[in-house]
Amino acid sequence: MIADLKPGGRYTAAEMYEQGGTALVAQALITAGLIEDIPTVAGRSFFADAKNATTLPTQDVVRPVSDPIKPRGGYSILYGDLAPEGCIVKLAGHGREKHTGPARVFDSEEAAFAAVQARKIQAGDVVVIRFEGPAGGPGMREMLAVTAALVGQGLGNDVALLTDGRFSGATHGFMVGHVSPEAAHGGPIAKLRDGDLVTIDVNARRLDVAADLSSRSVARIAPRVRHGVLAKYARDVRSASQGAVTSPGLLDDTRRIEAALTTDARDDIDRAVPA
């Protein structure tokens, strides 16, 4: 982490702009050899633009990569049994790097919040909130209420939270979000059961479960929205790992069509649609 910015640092984005702006970050990354030169939208060299940007010689908002403020940033990307396409673990605000505990599985934020309010969550648990991803929500809600309630009960440092929904800087504790594929798309998180031992290991960059998920069926819930724009969004949205976009690719559409056609019709498509 090389930028000394709020909420954890000293400066706001406006103050960073006054000292040189994002060119400061670009210059630090160029010096460290972490990025490659490319043309900008103006057709000029990105490196040249960054090096020629006006910056204060006495700026202290951005440090060299060789002398970072911290050795790691506020989040990390994990993969594993429960997140083949990846997930995001929040590291800011706590020093925890590993947690293993029994899963407490809920199919909505409301159900998880009710369990916390009823004091059914114990220290060591891994609270799992699924069907809150881009398609399942639909819309990928932030799991703020549950984390706040856990902190309010003094469990913020003793439990972990795992969700295919999202989170922001306002959430608290050891939290893993954006688990992909999401439950609504049949991801492994949809096969979790209460009591499964889940391990979050930041150093190993893994999110795993001590259970054989291959023999289990995928949990299903009724669509929360059946009509209108949100229903269309839930139908077409892609995985969070792909940006939760709603633009179906040609190849995906072609494969769906091919699966429903006869052999002769597939041959016709093969001649008409490029690979």
CSV table of N, CA and C in Angstrom, one decimal, residues 103-114 116 121 126-133 141-147 150 160-166 175-179 182-183 189-190 192 224:
chain,number,residue,atom,x,y,z
A,103,ALA,N,-19.9,-23.7,9.5
A,103,ALA,CA,-20.8,-22.9,8.7
A,103,ALA,C,-22.1,-22.7,9.3
A,104,ARG,N,-22.7,-21.5,9.4
A,104,ARG,CA,-24.1,-21.3,9.7
A,104,ARG,C,-24.7,-20.7,8.4
A,105,VAL,N,-25.5,-21.5,7.7
A,105,VAL,CA,-25.9,-21.1,6.4
A,105,VAL,C,-27.3,-20.5,6.3
A,106,PHE,N,-27.3,-19.3,5.6
A,106,PHE,CA,-28.6,-18.6,5.5
A,106,PHE,C,-28.8,-18.2,4.0
A,107,ASP,N,-30.0,-18.3,3.5
A,107,ASP,CA,-30.3,-18.0,2.1
A,107,ASP,C,-30.8,-16.6,1.9
A,108,SER,N,-30.6,-15.7,2.9
A,108,SER,CA,-30.8,-14.3,2.6
A,108,SER,C,-30.2,-13.5,3.8
A,109,GLU,N,-30.0,-12.2,3.5
A,109,GLU,CA,-29.5,-11.3,4.5
A,109,GLU,C,-30.4,-11.2,5.7
A,110,GLU,N,-31.7,-11.2,5.4
A,110,GLU,CA,-32.7,-11.0,6.5
A,110,GLU,C,-32.7,-12.2,7.4
A,111,ALA,N,-32.5,-13.4,6.9
A,111,ALA,CA,-32.5,-14.6,7.7
A,111,ALA,C,-31.3,-14.6,8.6
A,112,ALA,N,-30.1,-14.2,8.1
A,112,ALA,CA,-28.9,-14.1,8.9
A,112,ALA,C,-29.0,-13.1,10.0
A,113,PHE,N,-29.6,-11.9,9.6
A,113,PHE,CA,-29.7,-10.9,10.6
A,113,PHE,C,-30.6,-11.3,11.8
A,114,ALA,N,-31.7,-12.0,11.4
A,114,ALA,CA,-32.6,-12.5,12.5
A,114,ALA,C,-31.9,-13.5,13.4
A,116,VAL,N,-28.7,-13.5,14.1
A,116,VAL,CA,-27.8,-12.7,14.9
A,116,VAL,C,-28.6,-12.1,16.1
A,121,ILE,N,-25.8,-17.0,16.8
A,121,ILE,CA,-24.5,-17.1,16.3
A,121,ILE,C,-23.5,-17.2,17.5
A,126,VAL,N,-18.7,-19.5,11.1
A,126,VAL,CA,-18.6,-18.8,9.8
A,126,VAL,C,-20.0,-18.6,9.3
A,127,VAL,N,-20.5,-17.3,9.4
A,127,VAL,CA,-21.8,-17.0,8.9
A,127,VAL,C,-21.8,-16.9,7.4
A,128,VAL,N,-22.6,-17.8,6.7
A,128,VAL,CA,-22.7,-17.8,5.3
A,128,VAL,C,-24.0,-17.2,4.8
A,129,ILE,N,-23.9,-16.2,4.0
A,129,ILE,CA,-25.2,-15.6,3.4
A,129,ILE,C,-25.1,-15.8,1.9
A,130,ARG,N,-26.0,-16.6,1.4
A,130,ARG,CA,-25.9,-16.9,0.0
A,130,ARG,C,-27.2,-16.4,-0.7
A,131,PHE,N,-27.3,-16.6,-2.0
A,131,PHE,CA,-28.4,-16.1,-2.9
A,131,PHE,C,-28.5,-14.6,-2.7
A,132,GLU,N,-27.4,-13.9,-2.5
A,132,GLU,CA,-27.4,-12.4,-2.5
A,132,GLU,C,-26.4,-11.8,-3.6
A,133,GLY,N,-26.0,-12.7,-4.5
A,133,GLY,CA,-25.1,-12.2,-5.6
A,133,GLY,C,-25.9,-11.4,-6.7
A,141,ARG,N,-26.6,-7.0,-2.9
A,141,ARG,CA,-26.7,-6.1,-1.8
A,141,ARG,C,-25.5,-6.1,-0.9
A,142,GLU,N,-25.2,-5.0,-0.2
A,142,GLU,CA,-24.1,-5.0,0.8
A,142,GLU,C,-24.6,-5.6,2.1
A,143,MET,N,-23.8,-6.5,2.7
A,143,MET,CA,-24.1,-7.1,3.9
A,143,MET,C,-23.7,-6.3,5.1
A,144,LEU,N,-24.2,-5.1,5.2
A,144,LEU,CA,-23.7,-4.2,6.2
A,144,LEU,C,-24.5,-4.5,7.5
A,145,ALA,N,-25.8,-4.7,7.5
A,145,ALA,CA,-26.6,-4.9,8.7
A,145,ALA,C,-26.1,-6.0,9.6
A,146,VAL,N,-25.7,-7.2,8.9
A,146,VAL,CA,-25.3,-8.3,9.7
A,146,VAL,C,-24.0,-8.1,10.4
A,147,THR,N,-23.0,-7.5,9.6
A,147,THR,CA,-21.7,-7.3,10.3
A,147,THR,C,-21.8,-6.3,11.4
A,150,LEU,N,-23.2,-8.1,14.4
A,150,LEU,CA,-22.2,-9.0,15.0
A,150,LEU,C,-21.3,-8.2,15.9
A,160,ALA,N,-16.4,-15.2,11.3
A,160,ALA,CA,-16.2,-14.7,10.0
A,160,ALA,C,-17.5,-14.7,9.2
A,161,LEU,N,-17.5,-14.0,8.1
A,161,LEU,CA,-18.7,-13.9,7.3
A,161,LEU,C,-18.4,-14.2,5.9
A,162,LEU,N,-19.1,-15.0,5.2
A,162,LEU,CA,-18.9,-15.4,3.9
A,162,LEU,C,-20.2,-15.2,3.1
A,163,THR,N,-20.1,-14.5,1.9
A,163,THR,CA,-21.3,-14.2,1.1
A,163,THR,C,-21.0,-14.1,-0.4
A,164,ASP,N,-22.0,-14.4,-1.2
A,164,ASP,CA,-21.8,-14.1,-2.6
A,164,ASP,C,-22.4,-12.7,-2.9
A,165,GLY,N,-22.8,-12.0,-1.8
A,165,GLY,CA,-23.1,-10.6,-2.0
A,165,GLY,C,-21.9,-9.7,-1.9
A,166,ARG,N,-22.0,-8.5,-1.6
A,166,ARG,CA,-20.9,-7.6,-1.6
A,166,ARG,C,-20.7,-6.9,-0.2
A,175,MET,N,-14.3,-10.6,6.7
A,175,MET,CA,-15.4,-10.8,5.8
A,175,MET,C,-15.0,-11.2,4.4
A,176,VAL,N,-15.6,-12.2,3.8
A,176,VAL,CA,-15.3,-12.6,2.5
A,176,VAL,C,-16.6,-12.4,1.6
A,177,GLY,N,-16.4,-11.6,0.6
A,177,GLY,CA,-17.6,-11.3,-0.3
A,177,GLY,C,-17.3,-11.7,-1.8
A,178,HIS,N,-18.3,-11.4,-2.6
A,178,HIS,CA,-18.2,-11.6,-4.1
A,178,HIS,C,-17.8,-13.1,-4.4
A,179,VAL,N,-18.2,-14.0,-3.5
A,179,VAL,CA,-17.9,-15.4,-3.8
A,179,VAL,C,-18.5,-15.8,-5.2
A,182,GLU,N,-21.8,-17.6,-7.9
A,182,GLU,CA,-22.8,-17.3,-6.8
A,182,GLU,C,-23.7,-18.5,-6.7
A,183,ALA,N,-24.5,-18.6,-5.6
A,183,ALA,CA,-25.4,-19.7,-5.3
A,183,ALA,C,-26.5,-19.8,-6.4
A,189,ILE,N,-21.0,-22.6,-3.2
A,189,ILE,CA,-21.6,-22.1,-2.0
A,189,ILE,C,-23.0,-22.5,-1.8
A,190,ALA,N,-23.6,-22.9,-2.9
A,190,ALA,CA,-25.0,-23.4,-2.9
A,190,ALA,C,-25.1,-24.9,-2.3
A,192,LEU,N,-23.2,-25.8,0.4
A,192,LEU,CA,-22.8,-25.8,1.8
A,192,LEU,C,-24.0,-26.1,2.7
A,224,ARG,N,-36.7,-14.1,-6.4
A,224,ARG,CA,-37.3,-13.0,-5.6
A,224,ARG,C,-38.0,-12.0,-6.4
